């Protein structure tokens, strides 16, 4: 069996107003070799994205301060963060929600609840496609 290197697989920023979601994702992705940062507030998440320039942003749609669509739009219109892939995590699953997420610049759409293994698979696909 090949050992995984101790180096992170990539840097992930999780922006979700539910602390239990960010904790689960943080624990799982950290144990899978990712460097994870999290915010439960949209404005703080935007600032972290600009500071950290993560490889991927996991973004909730429904947040109390700013919705994920607006935040994604802000990220995609900022030169510092425009190229960072955004994966929407949401309990919403209507077709118009999915369409809107892509319209504002989202790269993927994952419906909650989701398996951590599926999330890891999607992150690996995104990171492989952006590094080539």
Tab-separated table of C-alpha atoms in Angstrom:
chain	number	residue	atom	x	y	z
A	1	UNK	CA	0.000	0.000	0.000
A	2	UNK	CA	1.308	3.425	-0.937
A	3	UNK	CA	1.487	5.965	1.864
A	4	UNK	CA	-0.022	9.360	1.305
A	5	UNK	CA	2.413	12.229	1.649
A	6	UNK	CA	2.051	14.497	4.670
A	7	UNK	CA	1.603	17.470	2.360
A	8	UNK	CA	-1.943	18.800	2.058
A	9	UNK	CA	-3.848	17.774	-1.052
A	10	UNK	CA	-5.002	21.368	-1.368
A	11	UNK	CA	-6.457	24.244	0.598
A	12	UNK	CA	-10.215	24.355	1.075
A	13	UNK	CA	-12.287	27.218	2.479
A	14	UNK	CA	-15.695	26.208	3.847
A	15	UNK	CA	-18.295	28.980	4.190
A	16	UNK	CA	-21.443	27.668	5.867
A	17	UNK	CA	-23.548	29.156	8.661
A	18	UNK	CA	-24.001	25.734	10.296
A	19	UNK	CA	-21.005	25.090	12.603
A	20	UNK	CA	-21.684	21.343	12.708
A	21	UNK	CA	-21.361	21.170	8.907
A	22	UNK	CA	-18.061	23.062	8.887
A	23	UNK	CA	-16.737	20.863	11.723
A	24	UNK	CA	-17.627	17.616	9.932
A	25	UNK	CA	-16.088	18.803	6.667
A	26	UNK	CA	-12.997	20.145	8.453
A	27	UNK	CA	-12.400	16.890	10.331
A	28	UNK	CA	-12.897	14.672	7.287
A	29	UNK	CA	-10.889	16.729	4.801
A	30	UNK	CA	-8.048	17.356	7.262
A	31	UNK	CA	-7.764	13.604	7.842
A	32	UNK	CA	-7.692	13.199	4.038
A	33	UNK	CA	-4.697	15.520	3.664
A	34	UNK	CA	-6.391	18.844	2.954
A	35	UNK	CA	-5.692	22.130	4.691
A	36	UNK	CA	-9.100	23.435	5.761
A	37	UNK	CA	-10.246	26.883	6.865
A	38	UNK	CA	-13.844	27.657	7.772
A	39	UNK	CA	-16.163	30.566	8.374
A	40	UNK	CA	-19.766	30.669	9.538
A	41	UNK	CA	-20.245	34.259	8.304
A	42	UNK	CA	-20.291	35.297	4.632
A	43	UNK	CA	-18.357	38.574	5.052
A	44	UNK	CA	-15.603	36.829	6.998
A	45	UNK	CA	-15.540	34.076	4.375
A	46	UNK	CA	-15.025	36.643	1.622
A	47	UNK	CA	-12.108	38.179	3.527
A	48	UNK	CA	-10.581	34.744	4.144
A	49	UNK	CA	-10.898	33.895	0.456
A	50	UNK	CA	-8.969	37.048	-0.454
A	51	UNK	CA	-6.278	36.386	2.164
A	52	UNK	CA	-5.839	32.640	1.713
A	53	UNK	CA	-6.609	32.230	-1.996
A	54	UNK	CA	-7.687	28.615	-1.397
A	55	UNK	CA	-7.713	25.970	-4.103
A	56	UNK	CA	-11.476	25.431	-3.668
A	57	UNK	CA	-14.326	27.161	-1.829
A	58	UNK	CA	-17.249	25.139	-0.452
A	59	UNK	CA	-20.164	27.554	-0.140
A	60	UNK	CA	-23.613	27.240	1.399
A	61	UNK	CA	-26.453	28.965	-0.465
A	62	UNK	CA	-28.734	29.806	2.455
A	63	UNK	CA	-26.962	31.977	5.024
A	64	UNK	CA	-28.466	34.668	7.245
A	65	UNK	CA	-26.225	37.604	6.318
A	66	UNK	CA	-25.662	37.189	2.561
A	67	UNK	CA	-26.854	34.349	0.342
A	68	UNK	CA	-24.311	32.145	-1.364
A	69	UNK	CA	-25.290	33.374	-4.821
A	70	UNK	CA	-24.349	36.955	-3.934
A	71	UNK	CA	-21.142	35.850	-2.259
A	72	UNK	CA	-20.150	33.718	-5.256
A	73	UNK	CA	-20.870	36.656	-7.547
A	74	UNK	CA	-18.613	38.855	-5.382
A	75	UNK	CA	-15.870	36.216	-5.468
A	76	UNK	CA	-16.056	35.848	-9.247
A	77	UNK	CA	-15.979	39.631	-9.777
A	78	UNK	CA	-12.842	40.112	-7.682
A	79	UNK	CA	-9.509	39.668	-9.473
A	80	UNK	CA	-7.985	38.006	-6.393
A	81	UNK	CA	-10.629	35.282	-6.159
A	82	UNK	CA	-12.174	35.021	-9.636
A	83	UNK	CA	-10.264	31.870	-10.567
A	84	UNK	CA	-11.050	29.893	-7.415
A	85	UNK	CA	-13.529	27.055	-8.059
A	86	UNK	CA	-16.729	27.311	-5.994
A	87	UNK	CA	-18.726	24.243	-4.983
A	88	UNK	CA	-22.196	25.022	-3.669
A	89	UNK	CA	-23.392	22.936	-0.712
A	90	UNK	CA	-27.110	23.260	-0.146
A	91	UNK	CA	-30.289	21.691	1.093
A	92	UNK	CA	-32.046	23.279	-1.882
A	93	UNK	CA	-32.422	21.051	-4.923
A	94	UNK	CA	-34.756	22.802	-7.316
A	95	UNK	CA	-33.510	23.030	-10.895
A	96	UNK	CA	-33.605	26.829	-10.795
A	97	UNK	CA	-31.313	26.792	-7.727
A	98	UNK	CA	-28.825	24.638	-9.589
A	99	UNK	CA	-29.068	26.806	-12.695
A	100	UNK	CA	-28.636	29.985	-10.684
A	101	UNK	CA	-25.562	28.571	-8.931
A	102	UNK	CA	-23.882	27.994	-12.294
A	103	UNK	CA	-25.046	31.364	-13.621
A	104	UNK	CA	-23.225	33.227	-10.810
A	105	UNK	CA	-20.031	31.254	-11.442
A	106	UNK	CA	-20.356	28.112	-9.338
A	107	UNK	CA	-18.467	25.073	-10.587
A	108	UNK	CA	-20.365	22.269	-8.841
A	109	UNK	CA	-23.573	21.795	-6.858
A	110	UNK	CA	-23.851	19.248	-4.032
A	111	UNK	CA	-27.141	18.659	-2.236
A	112	UNK	CA	-27.159	18.201	1.547
A	113	UNK	CA	-27.027	15.722	3.067
A	114	UNK	CA	-24.021	14.387	1.189
A	115	UNK	CA	-21.428	11.748	1.920
A	116	UNK	CA	-17.932	12.871	2.817
A	117	UNK	CA	-16.604	10.373	0.291
A	118	UNK	CA	-18.603	12.040	-2.491
A	119	UNK	CA	-17.313	15.451	-1.421
A	120	UNK	CA	-13.746	14.145	-1.474
A	121	UNK	CA	-14.290	12.679	-4.944
A	122	UNK	CA	-15.567	16.025	-6.248
A	123	UNK	CA	-12.695	17.962	-4.666
A	124	UNK	CA	-10.164	15.610	-6.211
A	125	UNK	CA	-11.760	16.003	-9.649
A	126	UNK	CA	-11.770	19.800	-9.364
A	127	UNK	CA	-8.176	19.964	-8.158
A	128	UNK	CA	-6.943	17.605	-10.867
A	129	UNK	CA	-8.693	19.656	-13.542
A	130	UNK	CA	-7.350	22.991	-12.266
A	131	UNK	CA	-3.752	21.820	-11.893
A	132	UNK	CA	-3.475	20.725	-15.522
